[in-house]
XYZ file of C-alpha atoms in Angstrom:
723
model
C 76.593 137.026 71.594
C 73.889 139.635 71.252
C 70.471 138.186 71.696
C 71.233 134.627 70.640
C 70.047 131.904 72.937
C 72.473 129.553 74.737
C 72.754 125.855 74.335
C 75.510 125.409 76.941
C 74.055 127.054 80.040
C 71.733 124.848 81.996
C 69.242 125.683 84.762
C 71.480 124.679 87.554
C 74.364 126.738 86.140
C 72.074 129.762 85.852
C 71.035 129.485 89.528
C 74.659 129.211 90.516
C 75.476 132.285 88.571
C 72.488 134.158 90.031
C 73.572 133.300 93.642
C 77.151 134.272 92.929
C 76.056 137.546 91.406
C 73.881 138.341 94.381
C 76.590 137.587 96.780
C 79.084 139.803 94.983
C 76.741 142.701 94.858
C 75.770 142.245 98.586
C 79.508 142.561 99.195
C 80.115 145.442 96.847
C 77.139 147.759 97.678
C 78.216 148.748 101.198
C 81.438 150.190 99.717
C 79.345 152.130 97.255
C 77.081 153.610 99.928
C 80.100 154.765 102.140
C 81.921 156.220 99.164
C 78.675 157.997 98.177
C 78.721 159.721 101.614
C 82.397 160.609 101.344
C 82.075 161.979 97.876
C 79.175 164.110 98.988
C 81.168 165.578 102.026
C 84.128 166.176 99.627
C 81.779 168.202 97.357
C 80.616 170.288 100.368
C 84.173 170.887 101.299
C 84.913 172.190 97.765
C 81.893 174.358 97.860
C 83.104 175.813 101.121
C 86.684 176.399 99.829
C 87.045 178.976 96.860
C 88.581 177.012 94.068
C 89.300 180.060 91.632
C 89.824 179.335 87.999
C 90.049 175.832 86.626
C 93.130 176.569 84.656
C 91.438 175.989 81.290
C 90.598 178.958 78.964
C 88.862 177.197 76.089
C 85.129 176.735 76.223
C 84.371 173.048 76.975
C 82.390 171.333 74.272
C 79.753 168.764 75.269
C 78.762 167.816 71.704
C 77.970 164.048 71.614
C 79.317 161.752 68.825
C 77.278 161.179 65.762
C 74.458 158.597 66.117
C 76.253 156.434 63.391
C 80.025 156.523 63.305
C 80.438 153.946 60.398
C 78.568 151.370 58.527
C 78.886 148.827 55.692
C 78.650 145.259 54.659
C 80.909 142.957 56.469
C 81.461 139.155 56.733
C 81.366 137.865 60.216
C 81.990 134.449 61.863
C 78.807 133.605 63.788
C 76.954 130.818 65.287
C 77.362 127.686 67.413
C 78.604 125.772 64.510
C 80.607 128.878 63.148
C 80.116 130.082 59.655
C 80.922 133.039 57.824
C 77.809 135.218 57.123
C 77.449 138.469 55.391
C 75.369 141.200 57.089
C 75.035 145.019 57.189
C 77.072 146.386 60.217
C 76.634 149.634 62.012
C 78.981 151.090 64.527
C 76.847 153.482 66.647
C 77.887 156.591 68.558
C 77.671 154.732 71.826
C 80.403 152.291 70.608
C 77.986 149.461 70.121
C 78.259 147.306 66.943
C 75.032 145.997 65.631
C 74.203 144.010 62.387
C 71.167 143.486 60.232
C 70.222 141.171 57.473
C 70.539 144.011 54.966
C 70.806 147.866 54.683
C 67.045 148.012 54.015
C 66.233 146.328 57.377
C 68.314 148.867 59.041
C 66.764 151.716 57.384
C 63.237 150.479 58.109
C 64.032 150.328 61.842
C 63.775 146.656 62.307
C 65.384 144.887 65.195
C 69.117 144.003 64.614
C 70.049 140.393 64.346
C 72.711 140.785 66.971
C 74.669 143.453 68.855
C 77.774 143.902 71.026
C 79.307 146.643 73.119
C 82.955 147.094 72.283
C 84.150 147.445 75.823
C 87.191 145.408 76.628
C 88.041 144.195 73.144
C 91.487 144.370 71.737
C 92.470 144.196 68.098
C 94.973 141.347 67.457
C 96.822 140.117 64.385
C 95.454 136.715 63.911
C 92.677 134.239 64.630
C 94.988 132.141 66.711
C 95.590 135.086 69.249
C 91.703 135.362 69.834
C 91.270 131.662 70.598
C 94.275 131.072 72.693
C 94.372 134.261 74.587
C 95.335 133.697 78.238
C 95.947 129.798 77.677
C 99.254 127.947 77.952
C 100.937 125.434 75.755
C 102.385 125.429 72.218
C 99.882 126.890 69.745
C 102.134 127.254 66.792
C 100.742 124.011 65.185
C 98.594 124.841 62.326
C 94.999 123.578 62.691
C 93.504 122.668 59.326
C 89.938 123.473 60.529
C 88.282 125.520 57.804
C 86.669 127.972 60.165
C 89.935 129.719 60.557
C 90.132 130.516 56.802
C 88.303 133.885 56.132
C 86.469 133.917 52.779
C 87.923 137.401 52.053
C 91.494 138.669 52.243
C 91.357 141.426 54.697
C 90.183 140.270 58.139
C 89.956 142.065 61.487
C 90.216 139.982 64.695
C 88.990 141.454 68.145
C 89.528 139.544 71.285
C 87.862 139.828 74.800
C 89.083 138.183 78.089
C 85.423 137.078 78.824
C 83.613 137.083 75.478
C 83.411 135.439 72.102
C 85.893 136.857 69.574
C 84.868 139.157 66.793
C 86.053 137.950 63.522
C 85.289 140.235 60.578
C 86.189 140.276 56.899
C 86.405 143.076 54.381
C 86.846 142.920 50.564
C 89.486 145.734 50.154
C 92.465 147.001 52.160
C 90.883 150.512 52.370
C 87.714 149.065 53.922
C 89.941 147.173 56.429
C 91.863 150.141 57.407
C 88.753 152.268 57.748
C 87.015 149.668 59.971
C 90.123 149.160 61.961
C 90.318 152.803 62.860
C 86.755 153.100 63.743
C 86.601 149.982 66.009
C 89.719 151.011 67.697
C 88.302 154.480 68.394
C 84.975 152.773 69.538
C 86.848 150.639 72.086
C 88.544 153.776 73.483
C 85.320 155.731 73.765
C 83.342 152.908 75.361
C 86.341 152.071 77.789
C 86.601 155.545 79.155
C 83.027 156.427 79.610
C 83.169 156.537 83.215
C 86.459 158.548 83.486
C 84.946 161.321 81.252
C 82.138 161.804 83.664
C 83.179 164.359 86.254
C 80.507 164.010 88.782
C 80.419 162.867 92.550
C 78.366 159.749 91.743
C 81.136 158.619 89.245
C 83.903 159.446 91.924
C 82.042 157.411 94.444
C 81.657 154.309 92.205
C 85.387 154.341 91.246
C 86.478 154.846 94.829
C 84.051 151.963 95.843
C 85.653 149.643 93.157
C 89.068 150.558 94.470
C 88.078 150.009 98.028
C 86.604 146.569 97.181
C 89.618 145.508 95.218
C 92.014 146.711 98.020
C 90.169 144.669 100.517
C 91.016 141.549 98.389
C 94.637 142.655 98.212
C 94.466 144.183 94.690
C 95.879 147.505 94.091
C 96.045 149.846 90.989
C 94.153 150.183 87.797
C 93.938 147.506 85.039
C 91.904 146.685 81.979
C 88.992 145.352 83.902
C 88.161 148.936 85.114
C 87.219 150.051 81.575
C 83.568 150.382 80.598
C 80.309 151.418 82.112
C 79.406 150.687 85.826
C 77.628 147.436 85.141
C 80.528 146.348 82.746
C 83.234 147.138 85.279
C 81.414 145.052 88.016
C 80.721 142.230 85.523
C 84.520 142.157 84.751
C 85.349 141.931 88.514
C 82.925 139.138 89.060
C 83.909 137.264 85.827
C 87.575 137.253 87.051
C 86.500 135.573 90.315
C 84.395 133.061 88.363
C 86.817 132.074 85.677
C 88.770 129.488 87.743
C 85.398 127.654 88.622
C 84.239 127.882 85.048
C 87.384 126.405 83.652
C 87.191 123.501 86.180
C 83.572 122.757 85.151
C 83.725 122.984 81.383
C 80.592 121.621 79.801
C 81.001 118.063 78.413
C 79.825 119.157 74.991
C 82.969 121.242 74.420
C 84.462 118.530 72.142
C 86.004 118.321 68.699
C 89.115 119.523 67.066
C 91.095 121.991 68.981
C 90.014 125.229 67.248
C 86.215 124.274 67.528
C 86.739 123.397 71.330
C 88.327 126.883 71.805
C 85.449 128.434 69.943
C 82.808 126.556 71.898
C 84.600 127.550 75.110
C 84.648 131.271 74.179
C 80.949 131.057 73.256
C 80.269 129.534 76.654
C 82.001 132.364 78.366
C 80.240 134.911 76.339
C 76.824 133.351 77.456
C 78.013 133.581 81.092
C 79.099 137.087 80.639
C 75.852 138.222 79.018
C 73.882 136.644 81.970
C 75.902 138.236 84.670
C 75.845 141.598 82.869
C 71.997 141.349 82.812
C 71.775 140.490 86.505
C 74.362 143.291 87.573
C 72.598 145.827 85.310
C 69.096 145.220 86.796
C 70.587 145.372 90.268
C 72.266 148.718 89.580
C 69.071 150.020 88.136
C 67.212 149.306 91.289
C 69.974 150.848 93.404
C 69.942 154.031 91.277
C 66.307 154.557 92.350
C 67.370 153.903 96.057
C 70.366 156.199 95.544
C 68.095 159.237 95.027
C 66.530 158.824 98.568
C 69.953 158.038 100.087
C 71.424 161.330 98.681
C 68.367 163.194 100.082
C 69.139 161.708 103.518
C 72.880 162.524 103.121
C 71.977 166.114 102.151
C 70.043 166.437 105.440
C 72.742 164.821 107.623
C 75.923 166.204 106.253
C 75.318 169.763 105.144
C 74.352 171.064 108.613
C 77.209 169.411 110.374
C 79.842 169.554 107.505
C 82.096 171.828 109.697
C 82.363 169.356 112.464
C 82.877 166.431 110.115
C 85.691 168.032 108.320
C 87.327 169.138 111.614
C 86.997 165.590 112.793
C 88.668 164.302 109.715
C 91.620 166.844 110.105
C 92.120 165.688 113.657
C 92.152 162.023 112.703
C 94.408 162.825 109.757
C 96.937 164.456 111.936
C 97.023 161.376 114.186
C 97.546 159.160 111.244
C 100.393 161.271 109.809
C 102.512 160.492 112.928
C 102.172 156.783 112.288
C 102.571 157.080 108.488
C 105.269 159.595 108.158
C 108.324 157.460 108.858
C 107.454 154.301 106.622
C 105.968 156.506 103.850
C 108.958 158.813 103.766
C 111.336 155.892 103.749
C 109.507 154.139 100.863
C 109.235 157.373 98.800
C 113.017 158.287 99.258
C 114.400 154.927 98.571
C 112.039 153.497 95.778
C 109.796 156.267 94.292
C 111.858 159.383 94.216
C 114.837 157.915 92.299
C 112.403 156.647 89.518
C 110.335 159.957 89.450
C 112.453 161.658 87.054
C 112.477 159.170 84.079
C 108.767 158.181 84.729
C 107.820 161.838 84.556
C 109.705 162.263 81.223
C 108.121 159.155 79.704
C 104.786 160.256 80.674
C 105.145 163.703 79.248
C 106.814 162.976 75.772
C 104.062 161.106 74.042
C 101.167 163.323 75.171
C 103.219 166.425 74.334
C 103.979 165.105 70.989
C 100.373 164.279 70.314
C 98.953 167.642 71.388
C 101.737 169.369 69.336
C 100.362 167.586 66.351
C 96.845 168.649 67.329
C 98.008 172.253 67.391
C 99.572 171.913 64.028
C 96.545 170.195 62.527
C 94.331 173.103 64.090
C 96.438 175.802 62.548
C 96.406 174.148 59.009
C 92.473 173.692 59.276
C 91.970 177.357 60.321
C 94.231 178.792 57.522
C 92.306 176.637 55.098
C 89.055 177.982 56.433
C 90.353 181.607 55.971
C 91.481 180.938 52.446
C 88.238 179.471 51.411
C 86.347 182.426 52.954
C 88.582 184.931 51.233
C 88.025 183.327 47.932
C 84.191 183.361 48.128
C 81.912 186.369 48.484
C 78.899 184.162 49.584
C 78.054 184.441 53.229
C 76.831 180.831 53.238
C 80.394 179.743 52.592
C 81.529 181.110 55.933
C 78.847 179.451 57.737
C 79.467 176.113 56.090
C 83.222 176.172 56.726
C 82.861 177.220 60.453
C 80.188 174.499 60.782
C 82.516 171.917 59.196
C 85.136 172.438 61.792
C 82.895 170.326 64.199
C 83.869 167.152 62.223
C 87.419 167.521 62.917
C 87.600 165.702 66.343
C 85.816 162.719 64.752
C 87.792 162.539 61.610
C 89.908 159.600 62.435
C 92.060 159.987 59.171
C 93.288 163.303 60.629
C 93.321 162.347 64.400
C 94.796 158.904 64.204
C 98.481 160.060 63.746
C 97.962 162.036 66.905
C 96.399 159.165 68.744
C 99.302 156.833 67.748
C 101.732 159.050 69.776
C 100.024 157.789 72.947
C 100.658 154.288 72.003
C 104.411 154.863 72.628
C 103.476 154.234 76.225
C 103.304 150.388 75.602
C 107.158 150.299 75.179
C 108.404 153.267 77.264
C 106.596 152.172 80.410
C 107.126 148.398 80.158
C 109.608 148.599 83.195
C 106.795 149.853 85.330
C 104.955 146.600 85.255
C 107.887 144.609 86.682
C 109.187 147.172 89.152
C 105.966 148.800 90.531
C 103.237 146.281 89.267
C 101.560 148.861 87.090
C 98.937 147.112 85.004
C 97.171 150.204 83.503
C 99.090 151.030 80.502
C 95.882 150.584 78.243
C 94.026 152.950 80.543
C 96.863 155.411 80.269
C 96.931 155.268 76.410
C 93.046 155.841 76.360
C 93.295 158.651 78.723
C 95.989 160.511 76.611
C 93.938 159.954 73.464
C 90.727 161.270 75.218
C 92.699 164.324 76.380
C 93.839 164.955 72.705
C 90.317 164.698 71.310
C 88.694 166.856 74.056
C 91.320 169.730 73.518
C 90.483 169.548 69.789
C 86.739 169.692 70.408
C 87.241 172.573 72.842
C 89.293 174.564 70.401
C 86.971 174.063 67.557
C 83.863 174.788 69.765
C 85.582 177.975 70.911
C 86.362 179.130 67.440
C 82.735 178.494 66.321
C 81.402 180.456 69.363
C 83.724 183.498 68.976
C 83.102 183.486 65.216
C 79.342 183.606 65.624
C 79.636 186.262 68.340
C 81.905 188.721 66.779
C 81.941 188.154 62.972
C 78.175 188.811 62.693
C 78.821 192.418 63.613
C 81.067 192.864 60.653
C 79.640 194.603 57.535
C 82.498 194.515 54.999
C 84.332 191.541 53.530
C 87.861 192.653 54.604
C 86.522 193.364 58.133
C 85.233 189.715 58.300
C 88.685 188.429 57.230
C 90.521 190.471 59.878
C 87.954 189.498 62.546
C 88.343 185.863 61.754
C 92.086 186.135 61.845
C 91.758 187.847 65.328
C 89.441 184.882 66.560
C 91.962 182.363 65.155
C 94.929 183.845 67.019
C 92.992 184.026 70.203
C 91.838 180.541 69.951
C 95.320 179.373 69.184
C 96.557 181.246 72.220
C 93.958 179.667 74.612
C 94.789 176.342 73.063
C 98.520 176.761 74.012
C 97.649 177.654 77.581
C 95.170 174.669 77.842
C 97.685 172.327 76.336
C 100.372 173.451 78.705
C 98.018 173.100 81.693
C 96.574 169.699 80.511
C 100.077 168.163 80.106
C 101.014 169.201 83.592
C 97.789 167.876 85.171
C 97.884 164.649 83.163
C 101.464 163.920 84.207
C 100.663 164.651 87.828
C 97.503 162.525 87.916
C 99.283 159.538 86.322
C 102.258 159.690 88.630
C 99.786 159.221 91.370
C 98.019 156.427 89.682
C 101.313 154.579 89.149
C 103.030 155.193 92.534
C 100.123 155.402 94.984
C 98.976 151.711 94.713
C 102.610 150.766 95.041
C 103.021 152.797 98.118
C 99.800 151.538 99.742
C 100.859 147.982 99.022
C 104.125 148.526 100.819
C 102.480 150.205 103.792
C 99.898 147.439 104.099
C 101.558 145.427 106.795
C 103.179 148.327 108.744
C 100.264 150.841 108.667
C 96.938 149.584 107.324
C 96.769 146.764 109.904
C 96.921 149.332 112.654
C 94.124 151.426 111.459
C 91.502 149.640 113.744
C 93.092 151.442 116.756
C 91.866 154.828 115.328
C 88.264 153.748 114.955
C 87.515 155.003 118.384
C 88.111 158.617 117.269
C 85.215 158.595 114.845
C 81.770 159.468 116.397
C 78.957 156.878 116.215
C 76.777 159.307 114.210
C 79.427 159.846 111.705
C 80.609 156.252 111.252
C 78.660 155.656 108.153
C 80.155 158.841 106.526
C 83.699 159.225 107.749
C 86.028 156.047 107.438
C 89.542 155.631 108.640
C 90.559 154.043 105.392
C 89.591 157.121 103.417
C 91.446 159.454 105.680
C 94.438 157.044 105.770
C 94.737 157.126 101.954
C 94.317 160.878 101.823
C 97.293 161.043 104.324
C 99.398 158.726 102.161
C 98.371 160.635 98.889
C 99.570 163.827 100.566
C 102.982 162.490 101.168
C 103.223 161.258 97.600
C 101.933 164.594 96.215
C 104.600 166.493 98.068
C 107.168 164.489 96.221
C 105.501 164.629 92.854
C 105.036 168.418 93.046
C 108.658 168.915 94.148
C 109.940 166.848 91.178
C 107.703 168.854 88.869
C 108.852 172.184 90.460
C 112.452 171.270 89.662
C 111.500 170.455 86.208
C 109.748 173.876 85.918
C 113.067 175.614 87.195
C 114.758 174.483 84.056
C 112.298 176.573 81.909
C 113.190 179.705 83.835
C 116.984 179.673 83.264
C 118.032 182.713 81.590
C 120.898 182.706 78.751
C 124.162 182.802 80.320
C 122.913 182.253 83.778
C 125.017 179.802 85.784
C 123.039 177.254 87.529
C 123.878 173.773 88.515
C 121.694 171.400 86.555
C 121.695 167.941 88.037
C 120.966 164.717 86.061
C 117.550 164.589 87.645
C 116.374 167.969 86.440
C 118.010 167.739 83.004
C 115.599 164.833 82.172
C 112.769 167.212 82.592
C 113.511 169.552 79.751
C 110.556 168.233 77.800
C 108.256 169.697 80.415
C 108.472 172.965 78.608
C 105.271 172.738 76.451
C 105.202 173.275 72.724
C 104.093 176.805 71.809
C 103.006 178.885 68.929
C 106.531 179.420 67.752
C 106.630 175.816 66.691
C 103.739 176.195 64.240
C 103.301 178.896 61.680
C 100.534 180.126 59.461
C 100.348 179.127 55.826
C 97.572 181.524 55.007
C 97.980 183.507 51.893
C 96.111 186.760 51.451
C 95.197 188.833 48.558
C 96.888 192.216 48.789
C 94.857 194.625 50.940
C 95.464 197.713 53.127
C 96.586 195.491 56.196
C 99.464 194.314 54.301
C 101.612 197.591 54.502
C 101.164 197.751 58.344
C 102.389 194.150 58.861
C 105.361 194.856 56.397
C 106.362 197.675 58.576
C 106.579 195.459 61.590
C 109.605 193.542 60.413
C 112.195 194.681 62.715
C 115.980 194.070 62.137
C 117.031 190.622 62.083
C 113.441 189.475 61.873
C 113.872 187.434 58.764
C 116.742 185.336 60.373
C 114.636 184.960 63.436
C 111.644 183.650 61.385
C 113.967 181.215 59.615
C 115.239 179.888 62.810
C 111.812 179.429 64.273
C 110.262 177.820 61.205
C 113.257 175.354 61.135
C 111.755 174.013 64.472
C 108.260 173.259 63.051
C 106.723 170.038 64.355
C 106.952 167.243 61.925
C 103.597 165.468 61.248
C 102.597 162.279 59.610
C 99.468 163.184 57.817
C 99.026 162.712 54.056
C 99.536 166.121 52.212
C 96.008 166.084 51.011
C 94.611 165.752 54.459
C 95.948 169.105 55.507
C 94.179 170.836 52.470
C 97.437 172.553 51.370
C 97.351 174.923 48.358
C 99.430 173.914 45.249
C 101.144 177.336 45.397
C 101.753 177.332 49.103
C 105.513 177.414 48.683
C 105.193 180.840 47.028
C 104.191 182.701 50.075
C 103.449 186.354 49.847
C 105.428 188.992 51.932
C 102.181 189.522 53.986
C 102.105 185.795 54.930
C 105.647 186.019 56.353
C 104.620 189.030 58.191
C 101.874 187.127 59.728
C 104.050 184.426 60.730
C 106.544 186.758 62.558
C 103.756 188.540 64.084
C 102.253 185.444 65.666
C 105.787 184.455 66.908
C 106.261 187.765 68.553
C 104.167 189.391 71.359
C 101.602 190.707 68.849
C 99.509 187.438 68.963
C 101.024 186.072 72.288
C 100.246 188.903 74.549
C 98.062 191.663 72.991
C 95.835 189.288 71.128
C 94.496 187.868 74.421
C 93.414 191.259 75.630
C 92.369 192.757 72.259
C 89.012 194.519 71.868
C 86.950 192.155 69.874
C 84.285 194.870 69.406
C 86.658 196.749 67.062
C 85.975 197.365 63.491
C 88.489 194.779 62.432
C 91.547 196.967 61.715
C 94.752 195.525 62.812
C 95.989 198.928 64.083
C 92.866 199.389 66.309
C 93.730 196.729 68.939
C 93.491 197.915 72.505
C 97.278 197.850 73.082
C 99.023 198.171 69.855
C 102.911 197.370 69.968
C 105.521 199.782 68.524
C 105.868 197.430 65.792
C 102.351 198.336 64.450
C 102.703 202.173 64.776
C 104.370 202.810 61.421
C 102.491 205.429 59.308
C 99.812 204.131 57.034
C 100.589 204.539 53.302
C 98.860 207.239 51.420
C 96.338 205.230 49.386
C 92.548 204.608 49.614
C 91.484 201.185 50.368
C 88.887 199.559 48.438
C 85.725 199.093 50.420
C 83.534 196.087 49.784
C 79.858 196.493 50.479
C 77.204 193.793 51.404
C 74.038 193.921 49.393
C 71.167 191.609 48.725
C 72.170 189.288 45.714
C 74.514 191.800 44.332
C 78.364 192.126 44.800
C 79.217 195.929 44.650
C 82.867 197.086 44.356
C 83.401 200.805 45.315
C 86.080 202.242 42.967
C 88.429 204.782 44.632
C 87.671 208.333 43.611
C 88.376 212.041 44.504
C 88.052 212.727 48.173
C 86.759 209.185 48.934
C 83.744 209.659 46.779
C 83.723 206.443 44.781
C 81.689 205.169 41.758
C 79.624 202.177 42.573
C 79.875 199.425 39.950
C 77.983 196.125 39.895
C 80.613 193.474 39.356
C 78.679 190.300 39.734
C 75.316 188.925 40.661
C 75.149 185.748 42.831
C 72.467 183.600 44.366
C 72.131 184.168 48.057
C 73.655 186.666 50.433
C 77.049 188.001 49.321
C 80.082 189.679 50.866
């Protein structure tokens, strides 16, 4: 593991591994080159076809994680003759775990004693699960070997299909829980690094991996497709090498059972490290070649893109005739009956997780506004807005949301047996990535809008009102993005589940006939247009039609009016959950000091508003955070009348329609929005508002006087700029 040398791999075995790695890459690279050409052609096709808006309204955050995510002293089982050793461990932002002899060595910039990327690891409950993963036989017999006894009472075990286990020990349960959360998050972030990169290169690589696997009769996603490019290819090769390695275990793997298992895992780790190094070197060389290849593709494809796309469409029409019958039969008999419950099971966890994200966001923004209101120092506002950036990386807050995605492990278990779906881990990680990305986007959007609009405010109350407007606008955008993201997430994973199954079923009847259509591809285009890609696009089109029809039927349920008589089938009734969470499910807990805005919102209470607010508040999402995590005030239960008014205003069209179009350049008064509703048109009380001024180092309160001429009184002197 890490940089430690091997005592098991001999020169002969190294030559064998170099040869197998070279042969594997020689087989894979043609797939990669073809898919690069197809990805470039698709990119040009998208450029030629207006795409319109993406569907997302929040600004997308590209902020990288912190350089160091977590660190501390741990005890780790290491070595050929394993012993528990204490070292200083650092979990970096790239999800690599490194360890040093001491904290001083780490601070001085010395080389680490060892390192390991968290790709592919899984947290397990015991040492025995690490050693006997994937093996058969009875492993319930207790092995008295002392290496299984951790020196401290709070261990963490991580296993990997091809690597040595990570066995770590902590001295407190709090440290154990903290490290477990950070390690789990690091495994996810490292595993989905390719899926988060939306580029033609990554699209081409993933398509090349899919093409290579399908050539070997392997369909669909699984755990081996997590990680970087080099790690994914290494996983594929290690899976092929594993039977050979098991048959030629080194003779030195002797001793008691647990030590032999440890030695075998260490041997696998050494093989993995060597293969990963060889694959990484070859990919690095290919990346240099890829730049020249892309320049050639640019010269070849762009001038003739119209002809290539037209030819692809003609071939697709011919393939549709062949594929239509078998595909329609499989879809109607096997996919369509299962579509309803799979759609529901896909939606429920991600919907619950995003609902909790929305609730957490509301609580945090309310807390920010309370803190800004209580302080007159401008620096407090800047610090509060800046601190929002830590929310997406605060695992204590985010972990309850992420846990909703883990419901997929049980709810989709039947897919493995019926459709051969092996990608539940990929699905869980994808849902968690979506939750974190939406939180990042919402926080980033609030920060940008605050910096843009609050800077123009000159009075304290104006700043507070403007921040409230920004908060409402961000929440509205978050609601829209959450709805759109849920729909796209469900649609994408329905395809991930059913397309491999459909392609597998059509392999004998359709795929074996594809060679007959090779004659329609011009010789000059043969390295760009492939019949296999067009064939998969045709099958995908048939599947998308069924998926979209199912989702449309689910959307119809949301459009039913009260009292309207429509026949609701059992299939459509299962899609009730497709109606997204909305701002009616979460309410503001912000408490304000009395100010002129209060009277206007009090007048907005229409008849029956109190009962309606009570009904809506009763449906508030239940969360699982500790109370202190939400930063609630001790007097939160004693809300002011104004707070109730804000809640009702958010539930009604004030925040849900007018807010999206409001004039952010206004002076901050709630009654000066661009399209005020009738509820806000009540006359203003006959009283003079108190105006707060902004002066250097002095807080000035203007006392009301005759005809608006007040007497300025210095109320307090503060260090720094004041509101």
